[in-house]
PDB file of C-alpha atoms and ligand atoms in Angstrom:
ATOM      1  CA  UNK A  16       0.000   0.000   0.000  1.00 50.00           C
ATOM      2  CA  UNK A  17       1.237   3.484  -0.835  1.00 52.00           C
ATOM      3  CA  UNK A  18       2.491   5.617   2.024  1.00 58.00           C
ATOM      4  CA  UNK A  19      -0.019   8.462   2.304  1.00 60.00           C
ATOM      5  CA  UNK A  20       2.567  10.795   3.813  1.00 70.00           C
ATOM      6  CA  UNK A  21       4.887  10.578   0.826  1.00 74.00           C
ATOM      7  CA  UNK A  22       4.082  12.674  -2.252  1.00 73.00           C
ATOM      8  CA  UNK A  23       3.467  10.618  -5.392  1.00 78.00           C
ATOM      9  CA  UNK A  24       6.531   9.863  -7.534  1.00 80.00           C
ATOM     10  CA  UNK A  25       5.506  12.256 -10.358  1.00 77.00           C
ATOM     11  CA  UNK A  26       5.234  15.183  -7.919  1.00 86.00           C
ATOM     12  CA  UNK A  27       8.661  14.466  -6.511  1.00 88.00           C
ATOM     13  CA  UNK A  28      10.205  14.337  -9.994  1.00 89.00           C
ATOM     14  CA  UNK A  29       8.536  17.617 -10.928  1.00 89.00           C
ATOM     15  CA  UNK A  30       9.660  19.226  -7.680  1.00 88.00           C
ATOM     16  CA  UNK A  31      13.252  18.153  -8.174  1.00 91.00           C
ATOM     17  CA  UNK A  32      13.182  19.490 -11.749  1.00 90.00           C
ATOM     18  CA  UNK A  33      11.908  22.814 -10.439  1.00 89.00           C
ATOM     19  CA  UNK A  34      14.660  22.870  -7.818  1.00 88.00           C
ATOM     20  CA  UNK A  35      17.331  22.271 -10.469  1.00 91.00           C
ATOM     21  CA  UNK A  36      15.902  25.043 -12.670  1.00 91.00           C
ATOM     22  CA  UNK A  37      15.746  27.450  -9.720  1.00 91.00           C
ATOM     23  CA  UNK A  38      19.355  26.670  -8.800  1.00 92.00           C
ATOM     24  CA  UNK A  39      20.417  27.331 -12.364  1.00 94.00           C
ATOM     25  CA  UNK A  40      18.600  30.669 -12.386  1.00 94.00           C
ATOM     26  CA  UNK A  41      20.227  31.691  -9.124  1.00 95.00           C
ATOM     27  CA  UNK A  42      23.650  30.772 -10.530  1.00 95.00           C
ATOM     28  CA  UNK A  43      22.978  32.916 -13.621  1.00 95.00           C
ATOM     29  CA  UNK A  44      21.967  35.883 -11.439  1.00 95.00           C
ATOM     30  CA  UNK A  45      25.096  35.545  -9.322  1.00 95.00           C
ATOM     31  CA  UNK A  46      27.183  35.553 -12.471  1.00 92.00           C
ATOM     32  CA  UNK A  47      25.413  38.717 -13.628  1.00 92.00           C
ATOM     33  CA  UNK A  48      26.386  40.454 -10.394  1.00 91.00           C
ATOM     34  CA  UNK A  49      29.936  39.061 -10.466  1.00 89.00           C
ATOM     35  CA  UNK A  50      30.456  40.239 -14.049  1.00 86.00           C
ATOM     36  CA  UNK A  51      28.763  43.576 -13.313  1.00 85.00           C
ATOM     37  CA  UNK A  52      25.926  43.064 -15.759  1.00 88.00           C
ATOM     38  CA  UNK A  53      23.584  44.080 -12.947  1.00 88.00           C
ATOM     39  CA  UNK A  54      24.284  45.944  -9.717  1.00 87.00           C
ATOM     40  CA  UNK A  55      23.852  44.209  -6.346  1.00 92.00           C
ATOM     41  CA  UNK A  56      21.124  46.766  -5.622  1.00 92.00           C
ATOM     42  CA  UNK A  57      19.220  45.701  -8.732  1.00 90.00           C
ATOM     43  CA  UNK A  58      19.319  42.052  -7.644  1.00 95.00           C
ATOM     44  CA  UNK A  59      18.132  43.029  -4.163  1.00 96.00           C
ATOM     45  CA  UNK A  60      15.280  45.068  -5.681  1.00 94.00           C
ATOM     46  CA  UNK A  61      14.163  42.052  -7.731  1.00 94.00           C
ATOM     47  CA  UNK A  62      14.366  39.788  -4.687  1.00 96.00           C
ATOM     48  CA  UNK A  63      12.259  42.090  -2.537  1.00 95.00           C
ATOM     49  CA  UNK A  64       9.732  42.745  -5.298  1.00 94.00           C
ATOM     50  CA  UNK A  65       9.229  38.995  -5.778  1.00 94.00           C
ATOM     51  CA  UNK A  66      10.310  36.981  -2.732  1.00 95.00           C
ATOM     52  CA  UNK A  67       9.267  33.714  -4.461  1.00 94.00           C
ATOM     53  CA  UNK A  68      11.498  34.383  -7.504  1.00 94.00           C
ATOM     54  CA  UNK A  69      14.997  32.885  -7.915  1.00 94.00           C
ATOM     55  CA  UNK A  70      16.419  36.237  -6.711  1.00 96.00           C
ATOM     56  CA  UNK A  71      14.177  36.117  -3.633  1.00 97.00           C
ATOM     57  CA  UNK A  72      15.215  32.540  -2.860  1.00 95.00           C
ATOM     58  CA  UNK A  73      18.929  33.402  -2.905  1.00 97.00           C
ATOM     59  CA  UNK A  74      20.675  33.134   0.430  1.00 97.00           C
ATOM     60  CA  UNK A  75      22.180  36.371   1.686  1.00 98.00           C
ATOM     61  CA  UNK A  76      25.552  34.566   1.920  1.00 97.00           C
ATOM     62  CA  UNK A  77      25.468  33.607  -1.792  1.00 96.00           C
ATOM     63  CA  UNK A  78      24.398  37.136  -2.670  1.00 97.00           C
ATOM     64  CA  UNK A  79      27.302  38.778  -0.867  1.00 97.00           C
ATOM     65  CA  UNK A  80      30.023  36.499  -2.205  1.00 96.00           C
ATOM     66  CA  UNK A  81      28.755  37.074  -5.765  1.00 95.00           C
ATOM     67  CA  UNK A  82      29.764  40.718  -5.377  1.00 94.00           C
ATOM     68  CA  UNK A  83      33.277  41.398  -6.693  1.00 86.00           C
ATOM     69  CA  UNK A  84      35.721  42.029  -3.822  1.00 86.00           C
ATOM     70  CA  UNK A  85      33.711  40.175  -1.158  1.00 93.00           C
ATOM     71  CA  UNK A  86      35.230  36.897  -0.008  1.00 93.00           C
ATOM     72  CA  UNK A  87      33.931  34.580   2.681  1.00 94.00           C
ATOM     73  CA  UNK A  88      35.721  36.323   5.556  1.00 95.00           C
ATOM     74  CA  UNK A  89      34.453  39.736   4.594  1.00 96.00           C
ATOM     75  CA  UNK A  90      30.986  38.325   4.010  1.00 97.00           C
ATOM     76  CA  UNK A  91      30.771  36.976   7.560  1.00 97.00           C
ATOM     77  CA  UNK A  92      31.924  40.276   9.073  1.00 97.00           C
ATOM     78  CA  UNK A  93      29.333  42.169   7.020  1.00 97.00           C
ATOM     79  CA  UNK A  94      26.535  39.861   8.154  1.00 97.00           C
ATOM     80  CA  UNK A  95      27.565  40.252  11.795  1.00 97.00           C
ATOM     81  CA  UNK A  96      27.718  44.044  11.436  1.00 97.00           C
ATOM     82  CA  UNK A  97      24.317  44.178   9.780  1.00 97.00           C
ATOM     83  CA  UNK A  98      22.868  41.679  12.252  1.00 97.00           C
ATOM     84  CA  UNK A  99      21.625  39.349   9.518  1.00 97.00           C
ATOM     85  CA  UNK A 100      21.633  35.598  10.051  1.00 97.00           C
ATOM     86  CA  UNK A 101      23.579  33.710   7.337  1.00 97.00           C
ATOM     87  CA  UNK A 102      20.662  31.331   6.739  1.00 97.00           C
ATOM     88  CA  UNK A 103      18.385  34.180   5.609  1.00 97.00           C
ATOM     89  CA  UNK A 104      17.181  34.383   2.035  1.00 97.00           C
ATOM     90  CA  UNK A 105      16.991  37.781   0.318  1.00 98.00           C
ATOM     91  CA  UNK A 106      13.221  37.549  -0.057  1.00 97.00           C
ATOM     92  CA  UNK A 107      12.832  36.818   3.647  1.00 97.00           C
ATOM     93  CA  UNK A 108      14.728  39.796   5.049  1.00 97.00           C
ATOM     94  CA  UNK A 109      12.865  41.942   7.562  1.00 96.00           C
ATOM     95  CA  UNK A 110      12.419  45.663   7.021  1.00 95.00           C
ATOM     96  CA  UNK A 111      15.301  46.660   9.267  1.00 96.00           C
ATOM     97  CA  UNK A 112      17.633  44.137   7.602  1.00 96.00           C
ATOM     98  CA  UNK A 113      16.637  45.228   4.098  1.00 96.00           C
ATOM     99  CA  UNK A 114      17.344  48.841   4.931  1.00 96.00           C
ATOM    100  CA  UNK A 115      20.677  47.999   6.538  1.00 97.00           C
ATOM    101  CA  UNK A 116      21.743  45.929   3.510  1.00 97.00           C
ATOM    102  CA  UNK A 117      20.615  48.606   1.063  1.00 95.00           C
ATOM    103  CA  UNK A 118      22.476  51.317   2.974  1.00 95.00           C
ATOM    104  CA  UNK A 119      25.582  49.175   3.084  1.00 95.00           C
ATOM    105  CA  UNK A 120      25.465  48.554  -0.704  1.00 93.00           C
ATOM    106  CA  UNK A 121      24.786  52.194  -1.549  1.00 89.00           C
ATOM    107  CA  UNK A 122      27.750  53.334   0.516  1.00 89.00           C
ATOM    108  CA  UNK A 123      30.209  50.930  -1.052  1.00 85.00           C
ATOM    109  CA  UNK A 124      28.891  50.710  -4.614  1.00 78.00           C
ATOM    110  CA  UNK A 125      27.021  53.916  -5.336  1.00 73.00           C
ATOM    111  CA  UNK A 126      24.725  53.541  -8.320  1.00 67.00           C
ATOM    112  CA  UNK A 127      25.414  56.363 -10.716  1.00 56.00           C
ATOM    113  CA  UNK A 128      22.652  58.897 -10.652  1.00 50.00           C
ATOM    114  CA  UNK A 129      22.218  60.504 -14.063  1.00 49.00           C
ATOM    115  CA  UNK A 130      23.736  63.943 -13.831  1.00 45.00           C
ATOM    116  CA  UNK A 131      21.790  67.000 -14.932  1.00 58.00           C
ATOM    117  CA  UNK A 132      22.904  69.409 -17.635  1.00 66.00           C
ATOM    118  CA  UNK A 133      24.095  66.773 -20.092  1.00 77.00           C
ATOM    119  CA  UNK A 134      24.857  67.958 -23.610  1.00 85.00           C
ATOM    120  CA  UNK A 135      23.432  66.766 -26.896  1.00 90.00           C
ATOM    121  CA  UNK A 136      26.695  65.074 -27.746  1.00 95.00           C
ATOM    122  CA  UNK A 137      25.729  61.473 -27.038  1.00 96.00           C
ATOM    123  CA  UNK A 138      28.080  58.500 -27.000  1.00 97.00           C
ATOM    124  CA  UNK A 139      26.830  54.941 -27.256  1.00 98.00           C
ATOM    125  CA  UNK A 140      29.438  52.423 -26.119  1.00 97.00           C
ATOM    126  CA  UNK A 141      29.501  49.019 -24.456  1.00 96.00           C
ATOM    127  CA  UNK A 142      31.205  45.650 -24.539  1.00 94.00           C
ATOM    128  CA  UNK A 143      32.094  43.983 -27.813  1.00 89.00           C
ATOM    129  CA  UNK A 144      29.160  42.063 -29.361  1.00 91.00           C
ATOM    130  CA  UNK A 145      26.519  43.727 -27.191  1.00 95.00           C
ATOM    131  CA  UNK A 146      24.813  45.004 -30.358  1.00 95.00           C
ATOM    132  CA  UNK A 147      25.752  48.712 -30.454  1.00 96.00           C
ATOM    133  CA  UNK A 148      25.798  48.774 -34.246  1.00 95.00           C
ATOM    134  CA  UNK A 149      22.313  47.267 -34.509  1.00 96.00           C
ATOM    135  CA  UNK A 150      20.882  49.686 -31.947  1.00 98.00           C
ATOM    136  CA  UNK A 151      22.558  52.663 -33.695  1.00 97.00           C
ATOM    137  CA  UNK A 152      21.196  51.517 -37.076  1.00 96.00           C
ATOM    138  CA  UNK A 153      17.699  51.270 -35.606  1.00 97.00           C
ATOM    139  CA  UNK A 154      17.970  54.808 -34.224  1.00 97.00           C
ATOM    140  CA  UNK A 155      19.164  56.103 -37.589  1.00 95.00           C
ATOM    141  CA  UNK A 156      16.136  54.586 -39.280  1.00 95.00           C
ATOM    142  CA  UNK A 157      13.460  55.440 -36.713  1.00 95.00           C
ATOM    143  CA  UNK A 158      14.722  58.680 -35.179  1.00 92.00           C
ATOM    144  CA  UNK A 159      15.864  60.805 -38.118  1.00 90.00           C
ATOM    145  CA  UNK A 160      16.051  63.887 -35.856  1.00 90.00           C
ATOM    146  CA  UNK A 161      19.175  62.324 -34.297  1.00 95.00           C
ATOM    147  CA  UNK A 162      22.341  62.682 -36.363  1.00 96.00           C
ATOM    148  CA  UNK A 163      24.351  59.444 -36.379  1.00 97.00           C
ATOM    149  CA  UNK A 164      28.040  60.269 -36.794  1.00 98.00           C
ATOM    150  CA  UNK A 165      29.886  58.645 -39.714  1.00 98.00           C
ATOM    151  CA  UNK A 166      33.401  57.644 -38.643  1.00 98.00           C
ATOM    152  CA  UNK A 167      36.586  57.554 -40.649  1.00 98.00           C
ATOM    153  CA  UNK A 168      38.327  54.178 -40.658  1.00 98.00           C
ATOM    154  CA  UNK A 169      41.400  52.544 -42.131  1.00 98.00           C
ATOM    155  CA  UNK A 170      39.680  49.172 -42.454  1.00 96.00           C
ATOM    156  CA  UNK A 171      38.441  47.959 -45.828  1.00 96.00           C
ATOM    157  CA  UNK A 172      34.726  48.163 -46.637  1.00 96.00           C
ATOM    158  CA  UNK A 173      32.699  44.996 -46.102  1.00 94.00           C
ATOM    159  CA  UNK A 174      30.303  43.874 -48.807  1.00 95.00           C
ATOM    160  CA  UNK A 175      27.354  46.264 -48.887  1.00 95.00           C
ATOM    161  CA  UNK A 176      29.100  49.084 -47.005  1.00 95.00           C
ATOM    162  CA  UNK A 177      28.956  52.451 -48.746  1.00 96.00           C
ATOM    163  CA  UNK A 178      31.709  55.068 -48.458  1.00 97.00           C
ATOM    164  CA  UNK A 179      30.365  58.190 -46.745  1.00 96.00           C
ATOM    165  CA  UNK A 180      27.310  56.363 -45.430  1.00 95.00           C
ATOM    166  CA  UNK A 181      28.610  53.603 -43.151  1.00 95.00           C
ATOM    167  CA  UNK A 182      32.167  54.927 -42.844  1.00 97.00           C
ATOM    168  CA  UNK A 183      34.593  57.197 -44.640  1.00 98.00           C
ATOM    169  CA  UNK A 184      37.096  54.613 -45.820  1.00 98.00           C
ATOM    170  CA  UNK A 185      40.561  56.158 -45.804  1.00 98.00           C
ATOM    171  CA  UNK A 186      44.116  54.874 -46.050  1.00 98.00           C
ATOM    172  CA  UNK A 187      46.739  55.259 -43.302  1.00 97.00           C
ATOM    173  CA  UNK A 188      48.234  58.408 -44.814  1.00 98.00           C
ATOM    174  CA  UNK A 189      44.848  60.085 -44.993  1.00 98.00           C
ATOM    175  CA  UNK A 190      44.053  59.082 -41.403  1.00 98.00           C
ATOM    176  CA  UNK A 191      47.419  60.566 -40.299  1.00 98.00           C
ATOM    177  CA  UNK A 192      46.524  63.762 -42.121  1.00 98.00           C
ATOM    178  CA  UNK A 193      43.127  63.977 -40.358  1.00 98.00           C
ATOM    179  CA  UNK A 194      44.815  63.500 -36.978  1.00 97.00           C
ATOM    180  CA  UNK A 195      47.503  66.103 -37.700  1.00 97.00           C
ATOM    181  CA  UNK A 196      44.887  68.616 -38.856  1.00 97.00           C
ATOM    182  CA  UNK A 197      42.898  68.137 -35.621  1.00 96.00           C
ATOM    183  CA  UNK A 198      39.945  67.084 -37.755  1.00 97.00           C
ATOM    184  CA  UNK A 199      38.985  64.198 -35.443  1.00 98.00           C
ATOM    185  CA  UNK A 200      37.092  64.692 -32.203  1.00 97.00           C
ATOM    186  CA  UNK A 201      38.482  61.352 -30.983  1.00 98.00           C
ATOM    187  CA  UNK A 202      40.217  58.375 -32.528  1.00 98.00           C
ATOM    188  CA  UNK A 203      41.484  54.969 -31.472  1.00 97.00           C
ATOM    189  CA  UNK A 204      42.947  51.728 -32.728  1.00 96.00           C
ATOM    190  CA  UNK A 205      40.210  49.147 -32.206  1.00 92.00           C
ATOM    191  CA  UNK A 206      40.905  45.444 -31.551  1.00 84.00           C
ATOM    192  CA  UNK A 207      44.632  46.187 -32.134  1.00 83.00           C
ATOM    193  CA  UNK A 208      43.951  46.410 -35.824  1.00 88.00           C
ATOM    194  CA  UNK A 209      42.453  49.383 -37.588  1.00 95.00           C
ATOM    195  CA  UNK A 210      42.064  53.020 -36.700  1.00 98.00           C
ATOM    196  CA  UNK A 211      38.670  54.667 -36.327  1.00 98.00           C
ATOM    197  CA  UNK A 212      37.877  58.313 -35.625  1.00 98.00           C
ATOM    198  CA  UNK A 213      34.972  60.774 -35.408  1.00 98.00           C
ATOM    199  CA  UNK A 214      35.152  63.704 -37.850  1.00 98.00           C
ATOM    200  CA  UNK A 215      34.801  66.855 -35.769  1.00 96.00           C
ATOM    201  CA  UNK A 216      33.171  69.285 -38.252  1.00 96.00           C
ATOM    202  CA  UNK A 217      29.806  67.524 -38.781  1.00 96.00           C
ATOM    203  CA  UNK A 218      29.383  67.091 -35.003  1.00 95.00           C
ATOM    204  CA  UNK A 219      30.042  70.760 -34.320  1.00 93.00           C
ATOM    205  CA  UNK A 220      27.578  71.749 -37.032  1.00 93.00           C
ATOM    206  CA  UNK A 221      24.816  69.489 -35.669  1.00 92.00           C
ATOM    207  CA  UNK A 222      25.337  70.699 -32.083  1.00 88.00           C
ATOM    208  CA  UNK A 223      25.361  74.353 -33.228  1.00 84.00           C
ATOM    209  CA  UNK A 224      21.956  73.702 -34.787  1.00 84.00           C
ATOM    210  CA  UNK A 225      20.707  72.516 -31.399  1.00 82.00           C
ATOM    211  CA  UNK A 226      20.342  68.946 -32.636  1.00 88.00           C
ATOM    212  CA  UNK A 227      21.599  65.692 -31.131  1.00 92.00           C
ATOM    213  CA  UNK A 228      24.712  63.922 -32.411  1.00 96.00           C
ATOM    214  CA  UNK A 229      25.074  60.221 -31.624  1.00 97.00           C
ATOM    215  CA  UNK A 230      28.480  58.534 -31.737  1.00 98.00           C
ATOM    216  CA  UNK A 231      28.646  54.735 -31.771  1.00 98.00           C
ATOM    217  CA  UNK A 232      32.278  54.233 -30.798  1.00 97.00           C
ATOM    218  CA  UNK A 233      34.521  52.071 -28.637  1.00 95.00           C
ATOM    219  CA  UNK A 234      35.375  52.652 -24.947  1.00 95.00           C
ATOM    220  CA  UNK A 235      38.675  54.415 -25.604  1.00 96.00           C
ATOM    221  CA  UNK A 236      36.830  56.858 -27.846  1.00 97.00           C
ATOM    222  CA  UNK A 237      34.106  57.364 -25.216  1.00 97.00           C
ATOM    223  CA  UNK A 238      36.772  58.344 -22.665  1.00 97.00           C
ATOM    224  CA  UNK A 239      38.316  60.835 -25.086  1.00 97.00           C
ATOM    225  CA  UNK A 240      34.929  62.433 -25.728  1.00 96.00           C
ATOM    226  CA  UNK A 241      34.371  62.717 -21.966  1.00 94.00           C
ATOM    227  CA  UNK A 242      37.783  64.403 -21.603  1.00 93.00           C
ATOM    228  CA  UNK A 243      37.081  66.789 -24.495  1.00 90.00           C
ATOM    229  CA  UNK A 244      33.556  67.615 -23.313  1.00 89.00           C
ATOM    230  CA  UNK A 245      32.754  66.666 -19.706  1.00 86.00           C
ATOM    231  CA  UNK A 246      29.064  67.448 -20.294  1.00 87.00           C
ATOM    232  CA  UNK A 247      28.756  64.816 -23.066  1.00 93.00           C
ATOM    233  CA  UNK A 248      26.063  62.194 -22.435  1.00 93.00           C
ATOM    234  CA  UNK A 249      27.649  58.748 -22.131  1.00 95.00           C
ATOM    235  CA  UNK A 250      25.374  55.748 -22.566  1.00 96.00           C
ATOM    236  CA  UNK A 251      26.566  52.211 -21.848  1.00 97.00           C
ATOM    237  CA  UNK A 252      24.746  49.395 -23.603  1.00 98.00           C
ATOM    238  CA  UNK A 253      24.484  46.242 -21.499  1.00 97.00           C
ATOM    239  CA  UNK A 254      23.608  42.663 -22.436  1.00 97.00           C
ATOM    240  CA  UNK A 255      20.512  41.209 -20.694  1.00 96.00           C
ATOM    241  CA  UNK A 256      22.834  38.787 -18.856  1.00 96.00           C
ATOM    242  CA  UNK A 257      26.420  37.560 -18.806  1.00 95.00           C
ATOM    243  CA  UNK A 258      25.377  34.247 -20.373  1.00 94.00           C
ATOM    244  CA  UNK A 259      23.728  36.102 -23.231  1.00 94.00           C
ATOM    245  CA  UNK A 260      26.882  38.146 -23.871  1.00 94.00           C
ATOM    246  CA  UNK A 261      28.986  34.975 -23.868  1.00 92.00           C
ATOM    247  CA  UNK A 262      26.549  33.514 -26.351  1.00 92.00           C
ATOM    248  CA  UNK A 263      26.827  36.566 -28.609  1.00 91.00           C
ATOM    249  CA  UNK A 264      30.618  36.643 -28.300  1.00 88.00           C
ATOM    250  CA  UNK A 265      31.442  33.008 -28.892  1.00 85.00           C
ATOM    251  CA  UNK A 266      28.060  31.640 -29.906  1.00 79.00           C
ATOM    252  CA  UNK A 267      29.104  30.203 -33.224  1.00 66.00           C
ATOM    253  CA  UNK A 268      31.967  28.383 -31.512  1.00 73.00           C
ATOM    254  CA  UNK A 269      34.271  28.948 -34.483  1.00 73.00           C
ATOM    255  CA  UNK A 270      37.154  30.279 -32.353  1.00 77.00           C
ATOM    256  CA  UNK A 271      39.811  28.228 -30.596  1.00 85.00           C
ATOM    257  CA  UNK A 272      39.950  28.089 -26.771  1.00 87.00           C
ATOM    258  CA  UNK A 273      42.557  30.809 -26.518  1.00 89.00           C
ATOM    259  CA  UNK A 274      40.539  33.243 -28.625  1.00 86.00           C
ATOM    260  CA  UNK A 275      37.395  32.391 -26.676  1.00 86.00           C
ATOM    261  CA  UNK A 276      39.162  33.054 -23.356  1.00 89.00           C
ATOM    262  CA  UNK A 277      40.598  36.319 -24.708  1.00 88.00           C
ATOM    263  CA  UNK A 278      37.168  37.579 -25.745  1.00 86.00           C
ATOM    264  CA  UNK A 279      35.652  36.744 -22.375  1.00 90.00           C
ATOM    265  CA  UNK A 280      38.504  38.479 -20.534  1.00 92.00           C
ATOM    266  CA  UNK A 281      38.021  41.570 -22.682  1.00 89.00           C
ATOM    267  CA  UNK A 282      34.261  41.570 -22.086  1.00 92.00           C
ATOM    268  CA  UNK A 283      34.805  41.426 -18.331  1.00 94.00           C
ATOM    269  CA  UNK A 284      37.166  44.421 -18.448  1.00 94.00           C
ATOM    270  CA  UNK A 285      34.780  46.317 -20.726  1.00 94.00           C
ATOM    271  CA  UNK A 286      31.820  45.718 -18.400  1.00 96.00           C
ATOM    272  CA  UNK A 287      33.835  47.001 -15.461  1.00 94.00           C
ATOM    273  CA  UNK A 288      34.030  50.444 -17.116  1.00 94.00           C
ATOM    274  CA  UNK A 289      30.273  51.062 -17.011  1.00 92.00           C
ATOM    275  CA  UNK A 290      30.614  53.177 -13.866  1.00 90.00           C
ATOM    276  CA  UNK A 291      32.159  55.902 -16.045  1.00 92.00           C
ATOM    277  CA  UNK A 292      28.891  56.279 -17.926  1.00 94.00           C
ATOM    278  CA  UNK A 293      25.882  58.498 -17.220  1.00 92.00           C
ATOM    279  CA  UNK A 294      23.251  55.988 -18.253  1.00 93.00           C
ATOM    280  CA  UNK A 295      22.988  52.255 -18.707  1.00 95.00           C
ATOM    281  CA  UNK A 296      20.604  50.687 -21.175  1.00 96.00           C
ATOM    282  CA  UNK A 297      19.935  46.945 -21.429  1.00 97.00           C
ATOM    283  CA  UNK A 298      19.846  45.580 -24.966  1.00 97.00           C
ATOM    284  CA  UNK A 299      17.133  43.011 -24.297  1.00 96.00           C
ATOM    285  CA  UNK A 300      15.223  44.044 -27.402  1.00 97.00           C
ATOM    286  CA  UNK A 301      16.722  46.205 -30.154  1.00 97.00           C
ATOM    287  CA  UNK A 302      13.682  48.453 -30.719  1.00 97.00           C
ATOM    288  CA  UNK A 303      13.108  48.997 -27.002  1.00 97.00           C
ATOM    289  CA  UNK A 304      16.771  49.697 -26.240  1.00 97.00           C
ATOM    290  CA  UNK A 305      17.043  52.035 -29.244  1.00 97.00           C
ATOM    291  CA  UNK A 306      13.956  53.979 -28.134  1.00 94.00           C
ATOM    292  CA  UNK A 307      15.395  54.320 -24.638  1.00 95.00           C
ATOM    293  CA  UNK A 308      18.709  55.639 -26.017  1.00 95.00           C
ATOM    294  CA  UNK A 309      16.800  58.036 -28.277  1.00 93.00           C
ATOM    295  CA  UNK A 310      14.830  59.324 -25.267  1.00 89.00           C
ATOM    296  CA  UNK A 311      18.037  59.890 -23.295  1.00 88.00           C
ATOM    297  CA  UNK A 312      19.505  61.678 -26.282  1.00 82.00           C
ATOM    298  CA  UNK A 313      16.715  64.269 -26.457  1.00 76.00           C
TER     299      UNK A 313
HETATM  300  P1  5GP B  22      33.425  47.620 -37.182  1.00 62.93           P
HETATM  301  O1  5GP B  22      34.779  47.531 -37.840  1.00 62.93           O
HETATM  302  O2  5GP B  22      32.894  46.287 -36.814  1.00 62.93           O
HETATM  303  O3  5GP B  22      32.474  48.454 -37.982  1.00 62.93           O
HETATM  304  O4  5GP B  22      33.622  48.420 -35.810  1.00 62.93           O
HETATM  305  C1  5GP B  22      34.505  47.958 -34.854  1.00 62.93           C
HETATM  306  C2  5GP B  22      34.449  48.831 -33.604  1.00 62.93           C
HETATM  307  O5  5GP B  22      34.904  50.155 -33.889  1.00 62.93           O
HETATM  308  C3  5GP B  22      33.080  49.011 -32.983  1.00 62.93           C
HETATM  309  O6  5GP B  22      33.205  48.604 -31.614  1.00 62.93           O
HETATM  310  C4  5GP B  22      32.823  50.484 -33.045  1.00 62.93           C
HETATM  311  O7  5GP B  22      32.152  50.934 -31.878  1.00 62.93           O
HETATM  312  C5  5GP B  22      34.193  51.075 -33.115  1.00 62.93           C
HETATM  313  N1  5GP B  22      34.191  52.370 -33.804  1.00 62.93           N
HETATM  314  C6  5GP B  22      33.532  52.706 -34.944  1.00 62.93           C
HETATM  315  N2  5GP B  22      33.757  53.989 -35.260  1.00 62.93           N
HETATM  316  C7  5GP B  22      34.558  54.503 -34.280  1.00 62.93           C
HETATM  317  C8  5GP B  22      35.125  55.802 -34.056  1.00 62.93           C
HETATM  318  O8  5GP B  22      34.933  56.757 -34.788  1.00 62.93           O
HETATM  319  N3  5GP B  22      35.905  55.926 -32.956  1.00 62.93           N
HETATM  320  C9  5GP B  22      36.145  54.910 -32.093  1.00 62.93           C
HETATM  321  N4  5GP B  22      36.920  55.161 -31.038  1.00 62.93           N
HETATM  322  N5  5GP B  22      35.619  53.675 -32.276  1.00 62.93           N
HETATM  323  C10 5GP B  22      34.847  53.475 -33.364  1.00 62.93           C
END
């Protein structure tokens, strides 16, 4: 005779499947915090908004050690200081504990508040393969009031690329001449290969007309724009998750292990620079992300 106290076999199988899925989701969230795809505060917000979600079910110990620079020793001291028991889950924190944890996070990892008085010089940057080009192309098509800068580059045109529309394709001597003449607002060697730069004159003209200029450039270029014009609006495009970025970076699996590891290292470094930006936009959907960038650029 079946034991009435034991759940039927099918229920137990389903429950264990759910547990495995939940564990996987928690692991993905921890990776997102570790790789700085989301802030610890964002994860805490999700946990408190939905205590039954994978974020809510995460133990406070797991949460803290997912944060870069917190090891197990530091974690235990923090929990003692905040008077939070290590067995607590994020979704189960009391009001006083939530506030203490939030205050602690805000002090150590301040979330950038968008600054006022930003200019209409807008830079869109982000890690390699996050989809900057696609978002910029969408903005060009759907927000014609925004001027998308056309860069000069020493790389050869790809099939379908039109000189003067996608890039100004120049040779090394011509690029040198542009640099010497001060004709570039910023320039950089990208991926250790070719040089790319933003022609200054069209940007100055657009800004003088009171319009918005959007630059889709790499991180080195973004830093140069910030140095040249501290009021420039810097937007960082983020992947929806670390796993998704990995997928976009190495998804086709055509690279060898060394190249794969190099790309992931670079992505981690690139993500760590997002604190230098005024706004962060998640590229979860091209049209949505593009509309958000366009709104910020107004
Ligand atoms: P692609 O060769 O694939 O078109 O572009 C390669 C990278 O160059 C992209 O990450 C893009 O953001 C960057 N890039 C394109 N134009 C410029 C530019 O004018 N300045 C800088 N610094 N980077 C650029």
